[in-house]
XYZ file of C-alpha atoms in Angstrom:
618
model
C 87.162 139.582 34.471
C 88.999 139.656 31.230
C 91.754 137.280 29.468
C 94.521 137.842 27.239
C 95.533 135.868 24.752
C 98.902 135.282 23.903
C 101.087 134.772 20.806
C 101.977 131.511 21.725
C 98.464 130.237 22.346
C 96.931 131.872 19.132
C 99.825 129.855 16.702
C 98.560 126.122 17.844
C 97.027 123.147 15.257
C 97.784 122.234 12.238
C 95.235 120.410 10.040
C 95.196 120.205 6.466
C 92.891 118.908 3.489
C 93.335 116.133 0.860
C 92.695 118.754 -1.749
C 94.592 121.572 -0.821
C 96.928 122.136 2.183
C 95.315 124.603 4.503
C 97.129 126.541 7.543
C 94.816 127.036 10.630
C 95.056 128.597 13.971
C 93.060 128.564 16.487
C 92.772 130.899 19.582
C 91.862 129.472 23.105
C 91.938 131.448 26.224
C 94.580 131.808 28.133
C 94.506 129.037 31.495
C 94.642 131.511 34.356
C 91.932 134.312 34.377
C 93.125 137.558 34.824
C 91.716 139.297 37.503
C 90.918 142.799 37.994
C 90.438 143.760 41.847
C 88.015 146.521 42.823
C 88.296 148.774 45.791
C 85.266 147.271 47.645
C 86.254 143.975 47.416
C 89.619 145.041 48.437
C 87.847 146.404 51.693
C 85.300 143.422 51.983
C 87.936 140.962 52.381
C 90.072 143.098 55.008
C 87.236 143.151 56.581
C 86.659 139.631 56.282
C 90.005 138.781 57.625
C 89.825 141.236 60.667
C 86.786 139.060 61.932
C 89.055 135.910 61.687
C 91.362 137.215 63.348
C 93.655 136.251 60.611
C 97.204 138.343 60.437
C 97.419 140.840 57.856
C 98.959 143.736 57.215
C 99.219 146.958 54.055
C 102.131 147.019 52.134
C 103.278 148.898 49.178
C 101.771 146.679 46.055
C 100.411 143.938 47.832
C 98.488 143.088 51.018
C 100.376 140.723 53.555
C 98.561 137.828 55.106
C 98.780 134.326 56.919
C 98.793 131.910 54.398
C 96.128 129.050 53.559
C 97.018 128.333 50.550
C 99.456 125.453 52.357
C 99.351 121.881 53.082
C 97.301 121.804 56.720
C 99.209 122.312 59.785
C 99.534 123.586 62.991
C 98.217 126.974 63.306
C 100.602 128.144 65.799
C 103.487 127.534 63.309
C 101.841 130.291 61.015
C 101.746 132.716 63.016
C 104.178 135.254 61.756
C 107.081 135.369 64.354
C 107.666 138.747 65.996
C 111.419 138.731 66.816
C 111.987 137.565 63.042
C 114.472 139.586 61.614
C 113.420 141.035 58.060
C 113.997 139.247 55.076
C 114.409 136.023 56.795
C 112.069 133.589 58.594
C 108.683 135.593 58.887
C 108.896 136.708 55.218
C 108.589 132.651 54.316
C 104.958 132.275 56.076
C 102.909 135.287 54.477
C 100.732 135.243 50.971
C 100.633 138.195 49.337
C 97.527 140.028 47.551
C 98.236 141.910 45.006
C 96.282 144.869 45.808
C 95.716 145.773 41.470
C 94.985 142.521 40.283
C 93.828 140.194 42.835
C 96.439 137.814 42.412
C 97.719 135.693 45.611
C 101.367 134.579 45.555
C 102.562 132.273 48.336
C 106.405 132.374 48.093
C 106.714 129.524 51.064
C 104.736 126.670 49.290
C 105.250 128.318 45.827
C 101.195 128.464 44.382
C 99.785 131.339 42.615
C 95.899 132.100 42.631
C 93.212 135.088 42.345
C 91.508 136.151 45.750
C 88.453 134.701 44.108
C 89.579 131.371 44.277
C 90.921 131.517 47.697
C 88.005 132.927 49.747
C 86.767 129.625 50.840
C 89.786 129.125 53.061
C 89.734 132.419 54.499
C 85.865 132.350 55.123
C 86.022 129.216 57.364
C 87.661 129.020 60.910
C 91.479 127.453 61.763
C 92.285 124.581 61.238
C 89.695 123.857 58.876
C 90.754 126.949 57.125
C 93.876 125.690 56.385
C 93.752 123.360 53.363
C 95.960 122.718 50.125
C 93.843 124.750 46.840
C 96.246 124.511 44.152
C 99.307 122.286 43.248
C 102.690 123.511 44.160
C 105.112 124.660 41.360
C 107.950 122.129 40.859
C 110.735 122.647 42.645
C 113.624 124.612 39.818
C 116.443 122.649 39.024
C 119.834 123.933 37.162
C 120.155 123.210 33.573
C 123.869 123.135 34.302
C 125.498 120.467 36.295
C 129.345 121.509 35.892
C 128.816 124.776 38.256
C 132.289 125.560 40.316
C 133.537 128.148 42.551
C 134.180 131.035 40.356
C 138.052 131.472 39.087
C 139.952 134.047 37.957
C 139.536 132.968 34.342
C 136.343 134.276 34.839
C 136.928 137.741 36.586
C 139.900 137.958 33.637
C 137.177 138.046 30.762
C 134.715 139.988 32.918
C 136.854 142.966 32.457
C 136.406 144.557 35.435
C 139.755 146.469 37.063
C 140.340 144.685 40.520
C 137.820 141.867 40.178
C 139.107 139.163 42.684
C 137.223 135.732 42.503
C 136.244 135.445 45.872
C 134.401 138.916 45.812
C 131.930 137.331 43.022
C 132.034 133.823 44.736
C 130.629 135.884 48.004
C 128.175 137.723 45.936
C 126.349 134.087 44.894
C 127.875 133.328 41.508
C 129.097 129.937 39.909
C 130.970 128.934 37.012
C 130.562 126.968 34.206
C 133.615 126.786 32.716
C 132.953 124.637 29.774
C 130.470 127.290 28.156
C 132.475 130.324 29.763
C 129.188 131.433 31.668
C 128.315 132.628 35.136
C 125.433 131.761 36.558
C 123.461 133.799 39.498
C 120.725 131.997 41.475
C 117.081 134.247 41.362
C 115.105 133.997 44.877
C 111.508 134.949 45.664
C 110.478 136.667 48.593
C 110.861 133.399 51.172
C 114.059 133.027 49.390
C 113.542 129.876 47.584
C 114.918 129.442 44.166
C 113.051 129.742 41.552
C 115.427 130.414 38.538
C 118.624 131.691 37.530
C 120.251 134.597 35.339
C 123.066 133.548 32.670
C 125.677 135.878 31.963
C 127.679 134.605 28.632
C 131.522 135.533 29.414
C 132.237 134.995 25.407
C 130.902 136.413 22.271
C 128.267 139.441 22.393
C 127.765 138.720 26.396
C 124.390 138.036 26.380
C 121.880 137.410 29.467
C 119.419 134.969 30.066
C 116.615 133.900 32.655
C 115.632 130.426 33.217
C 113.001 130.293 35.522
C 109.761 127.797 35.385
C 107.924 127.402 32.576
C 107.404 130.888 32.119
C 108.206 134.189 33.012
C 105.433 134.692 35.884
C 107.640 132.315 38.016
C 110.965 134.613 38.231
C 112.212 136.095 41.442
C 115.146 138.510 41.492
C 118.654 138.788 42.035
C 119.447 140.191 45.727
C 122.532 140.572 47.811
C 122.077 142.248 50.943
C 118.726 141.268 51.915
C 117.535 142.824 55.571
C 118.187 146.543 53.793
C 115.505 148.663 54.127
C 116.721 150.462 50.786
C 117.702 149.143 47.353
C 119.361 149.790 44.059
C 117.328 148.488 40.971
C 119.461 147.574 37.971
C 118.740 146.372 34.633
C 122.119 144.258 34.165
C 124.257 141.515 35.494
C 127.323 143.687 34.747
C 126.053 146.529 36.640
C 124.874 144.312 39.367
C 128.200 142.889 40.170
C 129.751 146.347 39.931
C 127.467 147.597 42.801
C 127.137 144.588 44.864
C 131.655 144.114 44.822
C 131.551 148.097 46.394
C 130.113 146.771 49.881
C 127.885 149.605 49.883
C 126.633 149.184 53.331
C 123.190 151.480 53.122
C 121.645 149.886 49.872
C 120.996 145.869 49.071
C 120.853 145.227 45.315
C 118.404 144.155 43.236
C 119.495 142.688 39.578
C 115.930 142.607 37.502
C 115.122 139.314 35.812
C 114.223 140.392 32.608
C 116.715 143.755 32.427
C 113.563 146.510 30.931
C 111.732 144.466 28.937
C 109.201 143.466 31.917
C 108.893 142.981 35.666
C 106.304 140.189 36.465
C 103.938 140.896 39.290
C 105.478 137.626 41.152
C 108.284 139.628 41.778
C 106.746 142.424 43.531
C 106.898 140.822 47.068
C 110.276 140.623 46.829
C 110.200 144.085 46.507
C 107.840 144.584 49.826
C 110.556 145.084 52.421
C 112.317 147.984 50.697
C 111.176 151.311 51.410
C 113.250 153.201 49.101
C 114.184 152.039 45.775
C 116.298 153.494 43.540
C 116.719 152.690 39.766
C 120.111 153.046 38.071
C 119.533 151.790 34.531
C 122.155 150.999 31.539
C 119.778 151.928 28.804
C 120.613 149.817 25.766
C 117.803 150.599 23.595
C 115.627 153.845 22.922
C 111.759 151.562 23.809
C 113.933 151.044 27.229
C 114.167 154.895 27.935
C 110.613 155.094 29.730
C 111.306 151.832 31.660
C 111.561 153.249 34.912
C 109.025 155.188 35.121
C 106.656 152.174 34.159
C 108.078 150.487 36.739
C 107.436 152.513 39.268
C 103.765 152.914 39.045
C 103.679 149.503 39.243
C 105.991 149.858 42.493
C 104.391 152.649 44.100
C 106.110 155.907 42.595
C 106.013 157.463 46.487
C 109.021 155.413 46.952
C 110.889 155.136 43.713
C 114.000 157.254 43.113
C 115.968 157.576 39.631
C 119.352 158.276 38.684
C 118.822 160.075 35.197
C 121.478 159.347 32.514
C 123.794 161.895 31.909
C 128.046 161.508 30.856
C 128.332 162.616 34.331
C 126.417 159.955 36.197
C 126.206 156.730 33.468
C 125.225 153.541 34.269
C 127.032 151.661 37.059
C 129.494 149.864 34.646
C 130.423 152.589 32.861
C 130.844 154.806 36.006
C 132.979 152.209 37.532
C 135.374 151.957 33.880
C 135.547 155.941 33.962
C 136.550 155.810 37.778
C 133.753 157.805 39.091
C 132.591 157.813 42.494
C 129.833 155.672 42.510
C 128.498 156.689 46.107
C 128.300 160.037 44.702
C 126.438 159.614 42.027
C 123.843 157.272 44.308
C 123.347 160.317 46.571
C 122.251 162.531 43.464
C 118.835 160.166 43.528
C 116.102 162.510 42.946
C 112.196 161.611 42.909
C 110.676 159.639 39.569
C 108.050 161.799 39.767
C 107.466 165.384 40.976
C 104.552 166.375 42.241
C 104.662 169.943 40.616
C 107.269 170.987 38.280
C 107.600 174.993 38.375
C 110.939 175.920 37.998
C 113.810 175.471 35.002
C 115.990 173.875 38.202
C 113.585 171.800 38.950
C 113.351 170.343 35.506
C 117.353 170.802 34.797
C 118.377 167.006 34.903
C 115.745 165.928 33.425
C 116.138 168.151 30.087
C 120.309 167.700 29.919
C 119.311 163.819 30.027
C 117.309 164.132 27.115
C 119.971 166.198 24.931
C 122.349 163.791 25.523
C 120.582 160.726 24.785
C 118.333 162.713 22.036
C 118.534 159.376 19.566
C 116.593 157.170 22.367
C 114.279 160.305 23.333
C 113.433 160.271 20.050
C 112.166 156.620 20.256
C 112.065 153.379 18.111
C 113.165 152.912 15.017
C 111.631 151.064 12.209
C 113.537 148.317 10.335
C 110.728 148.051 7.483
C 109.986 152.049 7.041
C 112.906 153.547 7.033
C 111.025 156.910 5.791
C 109.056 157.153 8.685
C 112.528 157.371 10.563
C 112.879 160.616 8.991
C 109.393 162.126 9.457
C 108.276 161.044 12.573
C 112.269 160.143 14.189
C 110.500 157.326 16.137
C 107.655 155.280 17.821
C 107.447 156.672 21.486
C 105.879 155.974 24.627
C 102.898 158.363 25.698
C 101.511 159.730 22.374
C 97.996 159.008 20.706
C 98.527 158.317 16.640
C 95.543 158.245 14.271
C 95.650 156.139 11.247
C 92.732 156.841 8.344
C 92.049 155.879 5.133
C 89.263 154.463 2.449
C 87.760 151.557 3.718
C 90.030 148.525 1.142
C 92.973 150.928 1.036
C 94.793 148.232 3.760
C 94.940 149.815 7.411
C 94.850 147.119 9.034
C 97.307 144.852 6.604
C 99.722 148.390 6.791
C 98.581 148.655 10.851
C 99.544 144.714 11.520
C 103.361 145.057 9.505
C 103.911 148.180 11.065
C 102.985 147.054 14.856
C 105.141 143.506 14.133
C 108.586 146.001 13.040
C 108.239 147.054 16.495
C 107.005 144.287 18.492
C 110.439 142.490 17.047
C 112.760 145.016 18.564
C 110.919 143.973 21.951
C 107.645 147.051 22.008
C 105.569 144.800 23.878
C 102.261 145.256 21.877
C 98.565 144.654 22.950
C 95.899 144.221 19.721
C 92.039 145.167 20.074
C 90.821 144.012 16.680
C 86.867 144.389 16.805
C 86.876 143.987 12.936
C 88.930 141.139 12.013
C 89.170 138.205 14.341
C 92.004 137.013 16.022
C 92.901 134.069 14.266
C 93.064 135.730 10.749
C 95.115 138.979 12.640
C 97.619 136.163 13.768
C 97.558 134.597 10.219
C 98.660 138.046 8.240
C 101.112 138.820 10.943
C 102.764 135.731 10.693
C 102.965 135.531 6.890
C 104.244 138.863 7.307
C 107.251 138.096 9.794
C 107.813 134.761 7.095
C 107.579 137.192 4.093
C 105.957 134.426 2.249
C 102.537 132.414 2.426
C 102.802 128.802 4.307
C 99.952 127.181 2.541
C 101.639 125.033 0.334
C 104.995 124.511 2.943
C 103.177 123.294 5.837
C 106.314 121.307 6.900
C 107.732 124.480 7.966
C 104.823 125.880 10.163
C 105.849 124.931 13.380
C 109.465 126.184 13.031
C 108.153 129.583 11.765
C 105.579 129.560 14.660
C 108.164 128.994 17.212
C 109.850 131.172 15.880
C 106.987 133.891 16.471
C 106.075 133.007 19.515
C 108.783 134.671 20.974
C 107.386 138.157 20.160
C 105.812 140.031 22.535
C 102.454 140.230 20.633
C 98.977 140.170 22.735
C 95.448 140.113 21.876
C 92.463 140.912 23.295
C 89.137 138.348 22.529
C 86.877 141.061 22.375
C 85.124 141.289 19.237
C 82.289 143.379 17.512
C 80.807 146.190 18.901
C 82.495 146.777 22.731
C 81.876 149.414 25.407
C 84.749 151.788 26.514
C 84.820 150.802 29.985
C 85.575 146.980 29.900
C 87.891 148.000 27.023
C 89.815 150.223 29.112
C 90.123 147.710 32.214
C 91.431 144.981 29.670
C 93.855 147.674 28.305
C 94.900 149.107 31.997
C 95.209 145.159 33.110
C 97.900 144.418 30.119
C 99.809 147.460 30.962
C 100.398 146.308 34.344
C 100.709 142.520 34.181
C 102.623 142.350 30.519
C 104.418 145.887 30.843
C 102.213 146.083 27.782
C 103.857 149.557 25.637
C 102.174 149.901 22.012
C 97.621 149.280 22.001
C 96.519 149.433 18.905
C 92.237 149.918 18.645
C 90.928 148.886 15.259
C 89.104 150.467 14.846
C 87.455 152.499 16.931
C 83.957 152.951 15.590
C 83.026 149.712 17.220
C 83.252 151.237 19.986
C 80.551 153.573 19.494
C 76.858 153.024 20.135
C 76.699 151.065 22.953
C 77.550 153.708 25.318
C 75.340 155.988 27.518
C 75.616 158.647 25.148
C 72.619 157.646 22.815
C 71.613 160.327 20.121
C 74.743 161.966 19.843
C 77.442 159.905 18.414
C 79.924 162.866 17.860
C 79.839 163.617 21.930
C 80.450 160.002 22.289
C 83.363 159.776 20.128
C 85.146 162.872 21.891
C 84.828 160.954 25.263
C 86.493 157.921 24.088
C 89.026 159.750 22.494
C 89.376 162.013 25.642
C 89.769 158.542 27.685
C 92.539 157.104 25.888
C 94.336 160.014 25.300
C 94.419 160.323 29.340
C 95.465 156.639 29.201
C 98.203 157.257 26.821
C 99.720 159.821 29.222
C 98.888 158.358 32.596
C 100.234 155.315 31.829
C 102.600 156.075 28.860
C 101.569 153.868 26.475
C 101.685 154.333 22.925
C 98.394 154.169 21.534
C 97.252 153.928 17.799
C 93.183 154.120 16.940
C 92.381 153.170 13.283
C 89.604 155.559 12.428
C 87.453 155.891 9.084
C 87.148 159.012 7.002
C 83.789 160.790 6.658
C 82.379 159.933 3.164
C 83.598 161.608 0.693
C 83.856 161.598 -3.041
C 87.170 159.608 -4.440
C 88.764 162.196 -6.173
C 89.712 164.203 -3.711
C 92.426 163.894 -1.160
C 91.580 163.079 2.645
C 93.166 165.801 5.020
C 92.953 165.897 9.019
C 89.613 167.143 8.926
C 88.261 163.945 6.662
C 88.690 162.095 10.425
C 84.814 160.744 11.018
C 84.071 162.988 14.021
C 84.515 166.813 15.234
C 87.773 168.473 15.546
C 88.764 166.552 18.936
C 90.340 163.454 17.209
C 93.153 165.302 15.117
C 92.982 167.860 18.212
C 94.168 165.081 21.069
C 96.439 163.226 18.405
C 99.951 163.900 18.649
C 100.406 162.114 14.822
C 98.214 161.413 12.528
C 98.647 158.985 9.338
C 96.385 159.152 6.249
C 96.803 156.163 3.450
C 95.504 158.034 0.507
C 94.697 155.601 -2.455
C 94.217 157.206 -6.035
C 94.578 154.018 -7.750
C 91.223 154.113 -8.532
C 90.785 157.623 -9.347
C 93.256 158.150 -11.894
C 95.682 155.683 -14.413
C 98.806 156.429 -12.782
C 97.239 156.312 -9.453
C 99.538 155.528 -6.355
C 98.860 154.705 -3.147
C 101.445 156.341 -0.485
C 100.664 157.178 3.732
C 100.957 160.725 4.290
C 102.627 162.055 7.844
C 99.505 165.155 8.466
C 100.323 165.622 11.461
C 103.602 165.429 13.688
C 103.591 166.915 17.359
C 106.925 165.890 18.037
C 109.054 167.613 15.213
C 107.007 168.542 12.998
C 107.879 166.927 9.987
C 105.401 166.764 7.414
C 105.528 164.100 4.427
C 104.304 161.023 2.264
C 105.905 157.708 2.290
C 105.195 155.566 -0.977
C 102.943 152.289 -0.462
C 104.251 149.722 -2.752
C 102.233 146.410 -2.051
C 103.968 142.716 -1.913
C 100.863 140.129 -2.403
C 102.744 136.933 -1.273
C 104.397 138.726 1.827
C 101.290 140.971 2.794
C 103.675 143.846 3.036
C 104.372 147.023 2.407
C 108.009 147.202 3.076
C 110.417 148.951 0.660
C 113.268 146.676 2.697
C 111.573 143.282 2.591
C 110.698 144.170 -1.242
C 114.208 144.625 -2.017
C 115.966 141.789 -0.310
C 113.349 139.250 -1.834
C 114.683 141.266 -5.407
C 118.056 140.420 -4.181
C 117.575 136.619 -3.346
C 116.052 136.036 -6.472
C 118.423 137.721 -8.313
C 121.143 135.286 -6.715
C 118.881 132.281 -7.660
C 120.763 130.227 -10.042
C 119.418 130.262 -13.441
């Protein structure tokens, strides 16, 4: 078992002295355990609920069985009805396992536990088997109590050419016409709902999901349910598109949260479709690998994608340019191929690329504009190295440089062994502020709010770890929080409690070796802060300075030195030098200027906090 712990549970308490104001945080775990199911408890408990004679069944994510997890009643009026049609009444009386992490959704009386927790019920005979574990989630409620039929104001400022109301009033959408917003009503798998998706008419035409009290309570978005195929989209504004064409083969499927995330509580939904197709609008260049994420998680066997190209765009845009949006659906090929031997067979996939080379290239950062030009961007699947003196300020450079990303939505996952958790929190916060809260305590819990929206997670390990419950905690994140960016730091405290005793360099090379298969398996960016061998201060550190053999810089597809000569010589600078570059191959050294009060090393920040205090009145 492992937890994760959470922005918004790391940035809690306040307390502060009579003599000087401090600013404290203090992490707590996380109030559901994640759970990590192995494959012989997987088999143990089939086993378990053959002898019961308890209805089950295999699907694609998650196993399908009678559910306990209810209020006690009649056992005949849970068994799963055999002329139900699909998507309808026997969908409502199954719990589903998920069959990666344990976890046991009951979409009819709305609970969520682990296996673990539920075994007693299943281990004793009906009806005593049948008993209430876990409170029911509250029933979701509206935060809007003005919703109408939808008008043709509405379909008007939609833009869409031929948009009649009464196509998006039979598609499930209401109006609000005060705040010129359509609202679309998110189910789970027994079709109860359990939130709702806001599409703002005016302004920038944002989205929004409301579901419980957080996000592991969202359904999805489905019209056409009984289908045994579906389109996945990202949007509202590709949904309606699709689901106004009466396309009679496909149901769609509108994503909660577009390609930030998809919860695991919204995989059942999923369980009835076997064929799903993804037709994305990608928006943003840490969106580009969305789909593929999302199909692991969905079973890849199944998943088809429509690459973007200008002749097959996003369903929107196809619809604006008056494609033929059947035809582009029928050019659905395979996520992933099984081998890849040909130029033909690789054809789409490379003309995609060219012409959407700015979000192949990946994400930009806000606060290093130079590294823009070196390395063009932070992408999914690669291993980076960062190195330097121990003082020179990885982890201070590490922490600003994950936060620039993890604000433009790279959901990031921290291992800091080193440092704990509450000071890590601390010096990223101060560094999103850009200046220290000690003596403004009055403004903590707007700046913490504030922060808590980030996608930032932590893992509570601390000290000297082993690779292998490292790697589950890492492989858990990726699937539950769509986790995209891990950062180790560092990784010599990983080493040394391993079976590989005596030789620490063979050691090394096999935890390298396993995240670097990590990193491509599951395309996650991820960074290891490593120290230099010891050598003497005058000279420069190069790739081979990496503590190790030749395998680190070898399996690294960049690799970032901070060289510090402040020390070493009067006019001494510090600046991070680019040594290595897989991608381009763009080779260079970006200046390290340090702010003090902001904890950062941003040539941006630096300047606008010149420019504010410039504009102070005198």
């Amino acid at each position: 078992m492992r937890r994760a712990v959470s922005v918004k549970l790391l940035l809690s308490n306040l307390n502060s002295n009579k003599s000087k104001a401090l600013t404290k945080y203090y992490a707590t775990q996380t109030e559901t355990t994640d759970y990590t199911l192995d494959a012989k408890e997987y088999l143990d408990f089939k086993r378990q609920l053959r002898f019961n004679n308890v209805p089950h069944k295999d699907g694609h994510t998650c196993l399908h069985l009678e559910c306990r997890l209810c209020a006690a009643r009649n056992t005949k009026d849970l068994q799963p009805e055999r002329g139900a049609s699909k998507g309808q009444g026997h969908v409502a009386r199954w719990a589903y396992v998920n069959k990666r992490t344990g976890t046991v959704v009951c979409p009819n009386c709305e609970v969520k536990s682990y296996l673990s927790q539920i075994l007693p019920a299943y281990q004793l005979t009906p009806p005593a088997g049948y008993q209430r574990l876990i409170q029911r989630q509250p029933l979701f409620t509206s935060s809007y109590i003005n919703l109408t039929s939808v008008s043709q104001e509405a379909c008007d400022l939609l833009g869409i050419k031929g948009l009649k109301a009464t196509q998006l009033n039979a598609i499930g959408a209401q109006w609000e016409p005060q705040e010129q917003l359509l609202v679309f009503q998110l189910r789970n798998a027994a079709q109860h709902v359990v939130g709702e998706k806001i599409l703002h008419l005016t302004g920038d035409r944002r989205e929004k999901t409301i579901s419980h009290k957080d996000a592991t309570n969202s359904g999805l978005l489905v019209h056409g349910v009984g289908k045994q195929k579906a389109v996945l989209v990202s949007n509202l504004m590709d949904f309606i598109v699709l689901a106004t064409q009466n396309i009679e083969t496909h149901s769609i499927v509108c994503l909660p949260f577009e390609l930030k995330m998809l919860p695991q509580e919204c995989l059942p939904g999923l369980e009835l479709f076997k064929e799903l197709i993804f037709w994305l609008h990608y928006d943003a260049s840490h969106s580009w690998d969305a789909a593929r994420t999302f199909a692991q998680k969905l079973e890849d066997k199944r998943c088809l994608l429509i690459r973007p190209t200008e002749t097959e765009p996003s369903p929107h845009l196809a619809q604006r340019r008056r494609l033929n949006l059947r035809h582009i659906l029928a050019k659905a090929q395979p996520v992933r191929h099984r081998s890849i031997t040909t130029f033909n067979a690789m054809r789409n996939d490379i003309l995609s690329e060219l012409q959407n080379i700015e979000k192949v290239n990946g994400v930009k950062w806000k606060r290093f504009p130079v590294l823009n030009k070196l390395l063009k961007g932070h992408r999914r699947g690669e291993l980076t190295i960062l190195t330097g003196p121990t003082g020179s300020g990885k982890t201070t450079f590490m922490s600003e440089y994950s936060l620039d990303l993890a604000i433009q939505g790279v959901s990031t996952l921290w291992g800091s062994f080193e440092i704990r958790n509450t000071r890590l929190a601390s010096t990223l916060l101060r560094q999103y502020v850009g200046y220290p809260l000690d003596d403004k305590l009055n403004e903590f819990s707007h700046w913490a709010t504030e922060f808590e929206r980030i996608p930032l997670y932590f893992m509570t390990f601390h000290g000297q770890q082993p690779l292998k419950p490292v790697l589950e905690a890492i492989e858990h994140a990726s699937y539950v929080h769509d986790v995209q960016h891990v950062i180790i730091d560092n990784l010599q405290f990983m080493m040394g409690v391993s079976s590989y005793r005596g030789d620490k360099f063979w050691e090394q090379d096999s935890i390298i070796a396993a995240f670097r298969s990590f990193a491509t398996k599951h395309n996650v960016h991820v960074t290891l802060v490593m120290h230099p061998r010891k050598e003497r201060q005058e000279d420069e550190l190069t790739t081979s300075s990496v503590f190790g053999t030749a395998k680190a810089t070898q399996e690294a597809d960049n690799v970032l030195i901070i060289q510090d000569k402040r020390l070493t010589s009067v006019r001494g600078k510090k600046y991070l030098q680019i040594a290595k570059n897989r991608y381009s191959g763009d080779l260079g050294i970006m200046p390290l200027e340090f702010d003090k009060d902001a904890l950062s090393y941003s040539t941006t920040v630096q300047s606008a906090k010149r420019r504010k205090e410039k504009e102070k009145p005198m």
